[in-house]
XYZ file of C-alpha atoms in Angstrom:
783
model
C 0.000 0.000 0.000
C 1.555 3.287 -1.120
C 1.630 6.476 1.031
C -1.438 7.907 -0.716
C -3.506 4.918 0.299
C -2.135 5.015 3.842
C -3.269 8.644 4.156
C -6.845 7.639 3.410
C -8.741 8.764 6.506
C -11.670 7.359 8.421
C -13.887 9.681 6.381
C -13.525 7.354 3.414
C -14.822 4.488 5.501
C -17.754 6.659 6.558
C -18.626 7.391 2.924
C -18.372 3.666 2.111
C -20.700 2.807 5.011
C -23.142 5.464 3.890
C -23.027 4.099 0.377
C -23.784 0.609 1.678
C -26.863 1.873 3.554
C -27.965 3.854 0.529
C -27.680 0.726 -1.588
C -30.251 -1.075 0.527
C -32.662 1.892 0.567
C -32.427 2.844 -3.111
C -32.556 -0.675 -4.518
C -35.565 -1.417 -2.317
C -37.241 1.761 -3.573
C -36.426 0.947 -7.199
C -37.864 -2.550 -6.920
C -40.919 -1.531 -4.891
C -41.882 1.417 -7.126
C -40.653 0.607 -10.678
C -42.382 3.638 -12.164
C -40.156 5.941 -10.093
C -36.999 3.889 -10.492
C -35.560 6.251 -13.079
C -35.865 9.195 -10.707
C -34.275 7.184 -7.883
C -31.409 6.115 -10.109
C -30.832 9.637 -11.427
C -30.675 11.083 -7.901
C -28.341 8.298 -6.698
C -25.994 8.648 -9.655
C -25.872 12.458 -9.468
C -25.190 12.371 -5.721
C -22.569 9.679 -6.277
C -20.808 11.755 -8.939
C -20.694 14.816 -6.684
C -19.522 12.799 -3.693
C -16.882 10.960 -5.725
C -15.533 14.221 -7.119
C -15.171 15.643 -3.604
C -13.455 12.537 -2.210
C -11.109 12.100 -5.163
C -10.249 15.774 -5.169
C -9.297 15.651 -1.505
C -7.124 12.576 -2.142
C -5.414 13.890 -5.262
C -6.885 11.238 -7.562
C -9.486 13.258 -9.441
C -7.183 14.124 -12.353
C -5.850 10.584 -12.739
C -7.134 8.552 -15.641
C -8.933 6.086 -13.420
C -10.392 8.616 -11.001
C -11.489 11.036 -13.700
C -13.027 8.239 -15.752
C -15.013 6.958 -12.802
C -16.468 10.383 -12.057
C -17.215 10.964 -15.761
C -18.922 7.602 -15.920
C -21.162 8.481 -12.969
C -22.013 11.840 -14.568
C -22.900 10.176 -17.877
C -25.008 7.581 -16.102
C -26.918 10.307 -14.286
C -27.409 12.201 -17.562
C -28.652 9.105 -19.374
C -31.088 8.408 -16.532
C -32.422 11.948 -16.777
C -32.786 11.599 -20.546
C -34.629 8.301 -20.151
C -37.033 9.990 -17.739
C -37.590 13.150 -19.806
C -37.676 11.953 -23.428
C -38.305 8.228 -23.075
C -36.205 5.058 -23.347
C -36.006 5.080 -27.172
C -34.789 8.666 -27.576
C -31.490 9.110 -29.459
C -30.224 11.460 -26.747
C -30.622 8.817 -24.070
C -29.024 6.131 -26.252
C -26.149 8.495 -27.083
C -25.470 9.209 -23.429
C -25.551 5.480 -22.644
C -23.094 4.809 -25.452
C -20.855 7.648 -24.235
C -20.893 6.175 -20.745
C -19.817 2.836 -22.161
C -16.971 4.413 -24.101
C -15.739 6.310 -21.040
C -15.954 3.231 -18.860
C -14.165 1.027 -21.350
C -11.498 3.628 -22.169
C -10.818 4.828 -18.641
C -11.462 2.052 -16.187
C -11.418 -1.303 -17.936
C -7.798 -0.909 -19.207
C -6.671 -0.097 -15.680
C -8.484 -3.127 -14.322
C -7.072 -5.358 -17.058
C -3.542 -4.004 -16.562
C -3.796 -4.554 -12.839
C -5.132 -8.085 -13.287
C -2.414 -9.153 -15.730
C -0.188 -11.642 -13.887
C 3.391 -12.398 -14.783
C 3.699 -15.811 -16.408
C 6.104 -18.075 -18.203
C 5.814 -18.581 -21.985
C 4.139 -21.920 -21.405
C 1.620 -20.320 -19.100
C 1.107 -17.575 -21.686
C 0.104 -20.192 -24.272
C -2.351 -21.746 -21.853
C -3.884 -18.355 -21.153
C -4.139 -17.642 -24.878
C -6.105 -20.855 -25.392
C -8.385 -20.014 -22.456
C -8.955 -16.504 -23.803
C -9.759 -17.987 -27.230
C -12.420 -20.272 -25.678
C -13.947 -17.278 -23.894
C -13.826 -15.273 -27.153
C -15.507 -17.993 -29.221
C -18.237 -18.547 -26.635
C -18.815 -14.808 -26.249
C -18.848 -14.432 -30.046
C -21.628 -16.994 -30.337
C -23.643 -15.200 -27.632
C -23.075 -11.795 -29.286
C -24.118 -13.144 -32.692
C -27.269 -14.681 -31.267
C -28.123 -11.458 -29.418
C -27.498 -9.423 -32.607
C -29.876 -11.641 -34.603
C -32.485 -11.440 -31.871
C -32.397 -7.628 -31.783
C -32.473 -7.350 -35.583
C -35.315 -9.845 -36.020
C -37.430 -8.180 -33.309
C -37.209 -4.759 -34.959
C -34.286 -3.254 -33.035
C -32.029 -0.621 -34.575
C -28.387 -1.020 -35.554
C -27.247 1.140 -32.650
C -29.245 -1.030 -30.250
C -27.603 -4.165 -31.589
C -24.141 -2.619 -31.300
C -24.823 -1.457 -27.745
C -26.059 -4.906 -26.717
C -23.018 -6.542 -28.302
C -20.601 -4.224 -26.510
C -22.370 -4.916 -23.240
C -22.015 -8.677 -23.641
C -18.316 -8.409 -24.491
C -17.655 -6.144 -21.505
C -19.518 -8.449 -19.112
C -17.583 -11.479 -20.404
C -14.169 -9.768 -20.123
C -14.718 -8.381 -16.639
C -16.326 -11.567 -15.355
C -13.497 -13.723 -16.696
C -10.868 -11.474 -15.086
C -12.627 -11.520 -11.740
C -12.981 -15.290 -11.639
C -9.538 -16.306 -12.927
C -7.434 -14.097 -10.598
C -6.801 -14.235 -6.898
C -5.457 -11.619 -4.506
C -7.308 -8.873 -6.397
C -7.510 -5.489 -4.734
C -10.954 -4.642 -3.346
C -11.122 -1.590 -5.621
C -10.544 -3.791 -8.678
C -13.251 -6.214 -7.615
C -15.693 -3.369 -6.960
C -14.970 -1.543 -10.232
C -15.270 -4.726 -12.292
C -18.484 -5.735 -10.495
C -19.987 -2.267 -10.952
C -19.071 -2.259 -14.633
C -20.668 -5.674 -15.138
C -23.887 -4.565 -13.417
C -24.139 -1.328 -15.399
C -23.477 -3.121 -18.683
C -26.125 -5.677 -17.759
C -28.599 -2.843 -17.207
C -27.742 -1.347 -20.589
C -28.030 -4.738 -22.261
C -31.524 -5.273 -20.817
C -32.591 -1.816 -21.946
C -31.067 -2.138 -25.419
C -31.937 -5.714 -26.345
C -35.426 -5.809 -24.820
C -34.568 -9.349 -23.848
C -36.932 -9.368 -20.874
C -40.544 -9.780 -21.995
C -42.021 -8.808 -18.610
C -43.094 -5.189 -19.131
C -40.634 -2.408 -19.847
C -37.008 -3.606 -19.986
C -35.868 -0.136 -19.017
C -37.846 -0.235 -15.770
C -36.864 -3.783 -14.902
C -33.186 -2.971 -15.434
C -33.254 0.039 -13.111
C -32.597 -1.899 -9.844
C -29.553 -3.429 -11.508
C -28.390 0.041 -12.505
C -28.918 1.444 -9.014
C -26.865 -1.364 -7.528
C -24.113 -0.890 -10.132
C -23.897 2.851 -9.480
C -23.634 2.356 -5.736
C -20.996 -0.363 -6.073
C -19.047 2.011 -8.312
C -19.258 4.693 -5.625
C -17.963 2.218 -3.040
C -14.996 1.503 -5.319
C -14.207 5.216 -5.527
C -14.093 5.604 -1.759
C -12.115 2.449 -1.041
C -8.483 3.101 0.037
C -7.106 0.442 -2.326
C -8.065 2.616 -5.307
C -4.791 4.513 -4.790
C -2.859 1.287 -5.303
C -4.861 0.558 -8.440
C -3.897 3.968 -9.816
C -0.233 3.352 -8.952
C -0.266 0.026 -10.780
C 2.385 -1.509 -8.489
C 0.398 -4.494 -7.388
C -0.084 -7.693 -9.350
C -2.456 -10.513 -8.490
C -1.878 -14.215 -9.071
C -3.517 -16.620 -11.460
C -5.794 -19.199 -9.971
C -4.868 -22.832 -10.418
C -5.510 -24.554 -13.712
C -8.517 -26.416 -12.335
C -10.092 -23.197 -11.041
C -9.570 -21.489 -14.415
C -11.105 -24.428 -16.270
C -14.227 -24.139 -14.103
C -14.571 -20.562 -15.412
C -13.948 -21.489 -19.054
C -16.402 -24.421 -19.104
C -19.562 -22.204 -19.111
C -18.201 -20.329 -22.147
C -17.517 -23.674 -23.835
C -21.176 -24.637 -23.269
C -22.535 -21.521 -25.031
C -22.715 -23.132 -28.542
C -24.856 -25.952 -27.139
C -27.038 -23.449 -25.261
C -27.335 -21.323 -28.406
C -28.530 -24.331 -30.407
C -31.047 -25.195 -27.657
C -32.334 -21.598 -27.396
C -32.701 -21.550 -31.191
C -35.102 -24.451 -30.907
C -37.102 -22.655 -28.215
C -36.963 -19.111 -29.677
C -36.816 -19.311 -33.488
C -36.073 -15.581 -33.833
C -32.623 -16.136 -32.257
C -31.720 -19.307 -34.154
C -28.151 -19.336 -35.467
C -27.113 -21.097 -38.667
C -25.994 -24.667 -37.969
C -22.575 -24.040 -39.528
C -21.891 -21.307 -36.943
C -22.827 -23.499 -34.009
C -20.897 -26.536 -35.282
C -17.797 -24.486 -36.176
C -17.795 -22.847 -32.752
C -18.207 -26.193 -30.973
C -15.359 -27.803 -32.933
C -13.120 -24.781 -32.371
C -13.781 -24.818 -28.624
C -13.060 -28.565 -28.498
C -9.683 -28.076 -30.192
C -8.856 -25.165 -27.921
C -9.827 -27.309 -24.948
C -7.261 -29.909 -25.997
C -4.615 -27.188 -26.294
C -5.533 -25.948 -22.829
C -5.416 -29.439 -21.339
C -1.994 -30.208 -22.804
C -0.757 -26.795 -21.712
C -1.954 -27.339 -18.149
C -0.172 -30.701 -18.039
C 3.039 -28.997 -19.152
C 2.451 -26.195 -16.669
C 2.064 -28.745 -13.871
C 5.259 -30.524 -14.863
C 7.100 -27.210 -15.045
C 5.831 -26.220 -11.606
C 6.908 -29.591 -10.198
C 10.457 -29.031 -11.462
C 10.667 -25.454 -10.217
C 11.017 -23.755 -6.868
C 7.826 -21.794 -6.137
C 9.669 -19.318 -3.900
C 12.487 -18.200 -6.194
C 11.481 -19.266 -9.684
C 14.757 -21.165 -10.085
C 14.777 -24.931 -10.647
C 13.879 -27.124 -7.703
C 15.142 -30.598 -6.848
C 13.367 -32.334 -9.746
C 14.514 -29.716 -12.237
C 18.077 -29.886 -10.955
C 18.146 -33.671 -11.209
C 16.819 -33.560 -14.778
C 19.484 -31.053 -15.783
C 22.166 -33.109 -13.991
C 21.190 -36.201 -15.954
C 21.217 -34.217 -19.212
C 24.750 -32.968 -18.529
C 25.844 -36.490 -17.665
C 24.347 -37.902 -20.858
C 26.082 -35.190 -22.898
C 29.415 -35.952 -21.236
C 29.921 -32.306 -20.258
C 32.670 -31.768 -17.638
C 30.704 -30.279 -14.763
C 31.375 -29.336 -11.152
C 28.519 -30.296 -8.834
C 28.561 -27.791 -5.956
C 26.185 -28.288 -3.018
C 25.716 -25.192 -0.822
C 24.218 -25.123 2.663
C 23.882 -21.862 4.597
C 25.323 -22.113 8.107
C 22.864 -21.445 10.951
C 20.160 -20.134 8.627
C 17.591 -20.800 11.352
C 19.091 -17.858 13.247
C 18.291 -15.567 10.290
C 14.624 -16.594 10.378
C 14.444 -16.191 14.135
C 16.161 -12.797 14.157
C 14.602 -11.131 11.107
C 11.469 -13.190 10.507
C 10.364 -15.720 7.906
C 9.628 -13.100 5.264
C 13.166 -11.696 5.401
C 14.538 -15.244 5.436
C 12.677 -16.055 2.226
C 13.913 -12.826 0.648
C 17.484 -13.742 1.587
C 17.124 -17.137 -0.091
C 15.814 -15.542 -3.267
C 18.631 -12.972 -3.158
C 21.238 -15.712 -2.713
C 19.985 -17.652 -5.729
C 19.712 -14.532 -7.882
C 23.233 -13.417 -6.939
C 24.637 -16.857 -7.662
C 22.954 -16.903 -11.070
C 24.332 -13.423 -11.885
C 27.861 -13.911 -10.514
C 28.654 -17.387 -11.806
C 29.613 -18.056 -15.453
C 26.842 -18.058 -18.088
C 25.164 -21.400 -18.456
C 25.501 -22.268 -14.761
C 22.463 -24.064 -13.380
C 21.417 -22.639 -9.999
C 18.739 -24.570 -8.111
C 17.181 -24.707 -4.669
C 16.930 -28.271 -3.425
C 15.178 -27.700 -0.088
C 15.172 -25.123 2.688
C 18.537 -23.356 2.618
C 20.232 -26.081 0.569
C 21.188 -25.009 -2.964
C 22.970 -26.511 -5.944
C 25.168 -25.025 -8.651
C 26.215 -26.953 -11.783
C 29.223 -25.222 -13.349
C 30.970 -26.088 -16.580
C 34.682 -26.808 -15.973
C 37.579 -27.733 -18.224
C 38.312 -30.877 -16.261
C 36.772 -32.737 -13.344
C 40.007 -33.063 -11.373
C 40.077 -31.955 -7.738
C 41.795 -28.632 -8.525
C 39.178 -27.564 -11.093
C 36.283 -28.708 -8.939
C 37.755 -26.958 -5.883
C 38.127 -23.735 -7.889
C 34.440 -23.954 -8.836
C 33.519 -24.383 -5.169
C 35.635 -21.372 -4.217
C 33.880 -19.315 -6.905
C 30.528 -20.181 -5.364
C 31.805 -19.391 -1.880
C 32.992 -15.956 -3.080
C 29.357 -15.075 -3.811
C 28.758 -14.918 -0.051
C 31.612 -12.605 0.843
C 29.380 -9.508 0.808
C 26.270 -9.322 3.022
C 22.798 -9.434 1.565
C 20.700 -6.299 1.961
C 17.049 -7.144 2.674
C 14.483 -4.783 4.205
C 17.195 -2.367 5.384
C 19.005 -5.280 7.093
C 22.506 -6.385 6.112
C 22.531 -10.164 6.526
C 26.003 -11.749 6.522
C 26.086 -15.439 5.649
C 28.636 -18.225 5.710
C 28.218 -21.503 3.866
C 29.303 -25.112 4.004
C 30.108 -26.321 0.502
C 30.666 -29.817 -0.804
C 31.646 -30.366 -4.425
C 32.575 -33.112 -6.818
C 33.058 -33.638 -10.514
C 30.384 -35.127 -12.773
C 32.661 -37.876 -13.954
C 31.660 -40.581 -16.391
C 29.437 -42.970 -14.484
C 27.106 -45.763 -15.556
C 23.865 -44.592 -17.120
C 21.224 -43.658 -14.585
C 23.718 -43.038 -11.780
C 24.318 -39.336 -12.336
C 22.538 -38.692 -9.056
C 25.490 -40.327 -7.304
C 27.415 -37.121 -8.005
C 24.883 -35.216 -5.924
C 25.205 -37.799 -3.144
C 28.997 -37.408 -3.182
C 28.667 -33.607 -2.989
C 26.292 -34.067 -0.057
C 28.855 -36.249 1.752
C 31.534 -33.575 1.269
C 29.124 -30.868 2.427
C 28.371 -32.783 5.617
C 32.071 -33.012 6.379
C 32.412 -29.251 5.825
C 29.500 -28.722 8.214
C 30.966 -31.040 10.862
C 34.273 -29.149 10.747
C 32.568 -25.918 11.765
C 31.217 -24.696 8.443
C 32.375 -21.716 6.379
C 34.543 -23.895 4.183
C 34.582 -25.883 0.943
C 35.402 -29.620 0.828
C 36.097 -31.567 -2.368
C 34.845 -35.125 -2.316
C 37.145 -38.137 -2.357
C 37.023 -41.611 -0.831
C 38.729 -40.465 2.357
C 36.015 -37.856 2.816
C 33.349 -40.533 2.448
C 35.117 -42.787 4.941
C 35.341 -39.972 7.498
C 31.720 -38.942 7.091
C 30.296 -42.452 6.968
C 32.273 -43.786 9.921
C 29.702 -42.606 12.501
C 26.939 -44.089 10.349
C 28.642 -47.463 10.213
C 29.499 -47.265 13.898
C 25.861 -46.611 14.793
C 24.779 -49.500 12.592
C 27.146 -51.826 14.439
C 26.013 -50.419 17.784
C 22.379 -51.160 16.909
C 23.367 -54.691 16.009
C 25.379 -55.045 19.196
C 22.406 -53.979 21.306
C 20.029 -56.161 19.297
C 18.885 -58.308 22.240
C 18.162 -55.169 24.297
C 16.268 -53.529 21.455
C 14.410 -56.608 20.305
C 16.230 -57.020 16.987
C 18.055 -60.260 17.703
C 21.575 -61.140 18.752
C 24.466 -60.497 16.333
C 27.635 -62.482 15.958
C 30.361 -61.114 18.256
C 32.864 -61.459 15.440
C 30.895 -58.902 13.427
C 30.308 -56.129 15.961
C 32.393 -57.076 19.002
C 31.099 -56.728 22.540
C 30.762 -54.220 25.354
C 33.425 -54.106 28.057
C 32.702 -52.525 31.434
C 35.650 -51.117 33.393
C 35.404 -49.907 36.962
C 37.081 -46.899 38.558
C 37.220 -46.758 42.356
C 35.919 -43.873 44.455
C 37.854 -43.386 47.672
C 37.119 -41.882 51.057
C 39.186 -38.675 51.297
C 39.735 -38.925 55.040
C 41.009 -42.524 55.147
C 42.172 -43.022 51.572
C 40.253 -46.314 51.449
C 38.081 -47.287 48.445
C 34.343 -47.272 49.114
C 32.624 -48.060 45.829
C 33.188 -48.071 42.046
C 31.817 -46.368 38.973
C 30.983 -48.532 35.946
C 32.410 -47.106 32.691
C 31.556 -48.764 29.398
C 33.950 -49.449 26.512
C 33.344 -51.141 23.181
C 35.773 -53.747 21.886
C 35.194 -53.657 18.116
C 36.641 -56.395 15.882
C 38.023 -53.893 13.351
C 38.364 -50.624 15.271
C 39.759 -52.060 18.481
C 38.757 -50.508 21.808
C 36.318 -47.703 21.026
C 36.270 -44.893 23.592
C 32.936 -43.833 25.125
C 33.158 -40.354 23.612
C 33.061 -41.945 20.141
C 29.854 -43.948 20.532
C 27.817 -42.571 23.443
C 26.639 -39.487 21.470
C 25.745 -41.799 18.571
C 23.682 -43.928 20.938
C 21.697 -40.851 21.984
C 21.143 -39.759 18.376
C 20.318 -43.286 17.238
C 17.747 -43.964 19.932
C 19.630 -46.853 21.580
C 21.100 -44.981 24.560
C 18.512 -46.356 26.985
C 19.247 -49.915 25.838
C 22.960 -49.255 26.306
C 22.406 -47.944 29.848
C 20.342 -51.023 30.724
C 23.047 -53.347 29.381
C 25.738 -51.598 31.431
C 23.577 -51.619 34.564
C 22.864 -55.346 34.228
C 26.548 -56.170 33.674
C 27.695 -53.968 36.586
C 25.244 -55.621 38.975
C 26.332 -59.083 37.835
C 29.959 -58.081 38.463
C 29.020 -56.787 41.901
C 27.468 -60.168 42.707
C 30.598 -61.930 41.421
C 32.784 -59.820 43.691
C 30.554 -60.710 46.624
C 30.964 -64.384 45.829
C 34.760 -63.926 45.643
C 34.864 -62.131 48.973
C 35.816 -58.735 47.522
C 34.095 -56.091 49.616
C 33.098 -53.625 46.909
C 30.247 -51.869 48.631
C 28.286 -50.346 45.784
C 28.377 -49.673 42.044
C 27.524 -46.417 40.295
C 25.947 -46.493 36.816
C 25.567 -43.546 34.430
C 22.183 -42.718 32.935
C 21.664 -40.663 29.793
C 18.718 -38.450 28.803
C 16.999 -41.327 27.002
C 16.932 -43.491 30.139
C 15.531 -40.589 32.141
C 12.695 -40.105 29.663
C 11.871 -43.736 28.917
C 9.681 -44.235 31.958
C 10.846 -47.788 32.814
C 13.818 -46.837 34.968
C 12.415 -47.944 38.321
C 11.045 -51.260 37.072
C 14.205 -52.193 35.208
C 16.527 -51.303 38.096
C 14.549 -53.467 40.498
C 14.403 -56.345 37.997
C 18.158 -56.119 37.317
C 18.926 -56.175 41.040
C 16.684 -59.210 41.513
C 18.338 -61.053 38.629
C 21.842 -60.296 39.972
C 20.872 -61.144 43.539
C 21.880 -57.812 45.100
C 19.821 -55.281 46.999
C 18.683 -52.036 45.447
C 20.528 -49.984 48.080
C 23.851 -51.026 46.536
C 23.046 -49.161 43.293
C 23.932 -45.522 42.640
C 22.427 -43.784 39.584
C 24.432 -40.934 38.050
C 22.593 -38.367 35.946
C 24.540 -35.834 33.930
C 23.965 -32.102 33.847
C 25.746 -31.349 30.560
C 22.294 -30.827 29.000
C 19.287 -29.393 30.738
C 17.001 -32.255 31.734
C 13.281 -31.629 31.446
C 11.397 -31.763 34.699
C 9.165 -34.805 34.432
C 6.965 -35.888 37.322
C 7.285 -39.547 36.305
C 11.104 -39.481 36.249
C 11.328 -37.562 39.522
C 8.866 -40.002 41.061
C 10.986 -42.981 39.969
C 14.126 -41.430 41.419
C 12.389 -40.610 44.698
C 11.045 -44.162 44.972
C 14.502 -45.609 44.323
C 16.070 -43.254 46.838
C 13.496 -44.274 49.454
C 14.345 -47.930 48.703
C 18.016 -47.247 49.384
C 19.475 -46.393 45.974
C 21.403 -43.138 45.803
C 21.276 -40.531 42.978
C 24.437 -38.656 42.015
C 24.563 -35.492 39.913
C 27.489 -36.082 37.550
C 29.866 -33.510 35.980
C 28.524 -30.628 38.067
C 30.053 -27.375 36.866
C 30.419 -28.388 33.204
C 26.894 -27.551 32.087
C 23.686 -26.285 33.657
C 25.018 -25.765 37.176
C 22.567 -23.895 39.370
C 20.919 -24.057 42.762
C 17.616 -24.755 41.039
C 19.162 -27.698 39.224
C 20.445 -29.125 42.506
C 17.056 -28.765 44.137
C 15.118 -30.060 41.118
C 16.502 -33.588 41.241
C 16.662 -35.819 44.359
C 20.466 -36.204 44.230
C 22.322 -37.088 47.412
C 25.794 -36.844 45.812
C 27.241 -34.003 43.742
C 30.257 -34.870 41.573
C 32.342 -31.818 40.704
C 33.622 -31.957 37.138
C 37.361 -32.422 36.599
C 37.492 -29.160 34.618
C 37.208 -27.237 37.910
C 40.560 -28.549 39.136
C 43.727 -26.620 38.164
C 45.394 -27.931 35.008
C 48.350 -25.482 34.767
C 51.910 -26.721 35.023
C 54.611 -25.057 37.180
C 55.407 -22.197 37.667
C 51.761 -21.200 37.063
C 50.581 -24.128 39.179
C 50.535 -22.166 42.418
C 48.376 -19.347 41.047
C 46.055 -21.883 39.445
C 45.718 -23.695 42.746
C 44.742 -20.486 44.508
C 42.103 -19.644 41.872
C 40.761 -23.193 41.915
C 40.609 -23.198 45.706
C 38.473 -20.053 45.719
C 36.135 -21.391 43.028
C 35.834 -24.868 44.471
C 35.423 -23.462 47.962
C 32.376 -21.469 46.881
C 30.852 -24.502 45.124
C 31.611 -26.764 48.082
C 29.892 -24.374 50.490
C 26.839 -24.400 48.232
C 26.747 -28.213 48.120
C 27.196 -28.540 51.884
C 24.514 -25.928 52.523
C 22.068 -28.059 50.537
C 23.047 -31.129 52.598
C 24.585 -33.028 49.696
C 27.712 -35.162 49.797
C 30.602 -33.858 47.696
C 32.694 -35.979 45.327
C 35.504 -34.422 43.246
C 36.500 -36.024 39.917
C 39.843 -35.790 38.144
C 42.202 -36.033 41.149
C 45.523 -36.611 39.400
C 48.165 -36.098 42.106
C 48.782 -35.382 45.779
C 48.324 -31.644 45.245
C 44.817 -32.206 43.893
C 44.043 -34.506 46.804
C 45.207 -31.886 49.328
C 43.003 -29.295 47.633
C 40.019 -31.669 47.714
C 40.609 -32.425 51.381
C 40.648 -28.737 52.270
C 37.188 -28.375 50.723
C 35.614 -30.900 53.032
C 34.770 -33.318 50.213
C 33.846 -36.804 51.414
C 34.950 -38.695 48.291
C 37.355 -38.358 45.378
C 38.018 -40.110 42.092
C 40.866 -39.963 39.577
C 44.076 -41.420 38.189
C 45.876 -40.570 41.454
C 44.092 -43.600 42.901
C 43.515 -45.829 39.894
C 42.579 -45.843 36.243
C 39.383 -47.668 35.228
C 40.085 -51.408 35.431
C 38.428 -54.614 34.232
C 36.532 -56.542 36.891
C 39.262 -59.053 37.755
C 42.001 -56.397 37.934
C 39.782 -54.173 40.065
C 39.328 -57.080 42.517
C 43.107 -57.511 42.858
C 43.575 -53.769 43.338
C 40.792 -53.633 45.927
C 42.261 -56.391 48.078
C 45.539 -54.454 48.285
C 43.864 -51.328 49.694
C 43.046 -50.453 53.333
C 39.605 -51.428 54.480
C 36.843 -48.837 54.099
C 34.422 -50.443 56.484
C 34.778 -47.668 59.041
C 35.062 -44.710 56.672
C 32.875 -42.005 58.294
C 30.160 -40.375 56.195
C 30.995 -42.412 53.121
C 28.446 -43.028 50.445
C 30.148 -46.320 49.779
C 28.824 -48.086 52.851
C 25.513 -49.724 51.961
C 22.581 -48.945 54.161
C 21.749 -52.613 54.570
C 22.952 -56.086 53.710
C 21.835 -57.572 50.393
C 18.128 -58.226 50.538
C 16.737 -61.672 49.747
C 14.628 -62.266 46.670
C 11.396 -61.881 48.645
C 12.312 -58.347 49.616
C 13.077 -57.452 46.011
C 9.745 -58.879 44.964
C 8.022 -56.632 47.482
C 9.916 -53.629 46.104
C 8.671 -54.308 42.587
C 5.077 -54.632 43.681
């Protein structure tokens, strides 16, 4: 909406409301008292012309072609009404004024409406529209010819026949425009509707097509309504946009347009039927048959054109107008078939979600269109630029050779497009991209799409390395990118029994190995319990560290199954130590987010303890705080029930993520494990200063933990200096390489026997609250 339209005041709305009320009153009067309808219409049209002139003059639109034509049309309508009342409906003066009104309306307003309603379209769409227009023209031509014959054979004059013909053409054009466009301005809809109504009134008066009394009187209510609708169009704020001509509507879908064309295609059949009923309007058979055949042929052209239009739309991107995924794949296969050396460059905008969140979806869409347009303009002629999905784009560039150097140069050329920010809605949006590229080398027929897959692999590696870079595909790139995929596949197979997918062969995927790291009592130095830490012994990759597969387990949806497998194995090992006389008090097992959300934590823990033959109070559950855990009443309830049954809950890695008092109070944790990152890591001579800083930080955290009545355990104790620092904090327990690395079960047993007894360690979490419960007790806990 331009500034002129925005300045349209509430007065315009008042006039429009008044016009609406006048419509009801005047049309009712015209219908109720037909003999006075001419007077009513004349008064309404004269008042409308005066009112329109005042409003348009105040808004600066009176001298425009559209505004002036509308006022002139109202004046001519009022004059013709007066002439009809004074000298009669057949007077030349009245007919001349009616004809002048038609000329003014067609010359001043209809072109503006048509220009406004002309949508931008592709050549294919232009051919479809031409066929549709031809069907409308043939059908309208048949109706005009029949009306002409009817007027001539009933004694009408030549001018009457011409007037009726012009009215029919105008009604057909305006009606077709209204019904085949969407997003029309209200002013356009009102002007076109008013013009159709006024032309219908003139047609009734000129053709005498209504046998019920005087056609002039019967047409007056239609004329009153048309004049008032025209006045509403003049006062509507969107008229200023119509005058500016900056707005374009959209075509309706092909099916919607066909529903408009079909009535015009039926006119020849209706003309033949009306000729049987009213002989005076019978058309020659050759006219009807020729029109029917012509419309049938045009219908075939339209149908084929709409099929092509649909295929074109399917291959294109509706947002930008550039090719979409289907169009890009078709062009890729064509280049492959032609043997053209081509660089396939896949572009993904880094963190594009932030652009949408910061500037809004509309600006985000404008940025995407600007990116594609800039790529098409900056890259060499003939480059195919396509949008595959979201913020993922493709460029197909002709290169001299498909070696890595040429392909890499093509990727760098695409990356250079993003060096300058994109200006959208007064915002400068700076973008970085992750680019993967490969050469369209000679491949077996039908496998050209493999080039796009290779570019996607390279792009994913660029993304995983932090983005804002270009990676050229080779087999090493594929191996690096696909390694996590293969690792997750093997992990799923390994956990098959836990996930219900069957047991794999150990030679194919290896097996899980649980190592145990002791936790010691700081005061006595004696071990009190152990933490179970999982490893994966893979037949080809060797011992896989937890950091390599635990995140994959979370992403792959098997983390809960992994936690259950580790818990079951740790409890079995605890029972084996009991049988061997090794006094390992308790075992601590880590739980990921998936286990917390699964909802079967309590039931599985009790069942695992029953199966291993140990009591629930010998189990400690560690939950991490690297990621914020959602507060869930079911999870909290499970943890509280387990705590009441004797199991402890430890908050792992405190200080490395979402550390807060609220987080401590949210979960029923009795132990807080300070993350190893809080301990000083500097080497001498900076060790002393680091120790002082760490002591102040850890002291504050320790006071917080003690104030909340939680036991404190410090991880990462590497030497005697760390142990002295931990002791000064009042921590009950410690863990780290200073005491022992994680050990297999048998080695841990040997290490444990060599340590001082922890039976009397004061305040230790390692001492179980009770002796192992018999199976009957565990059964009661489950129920």
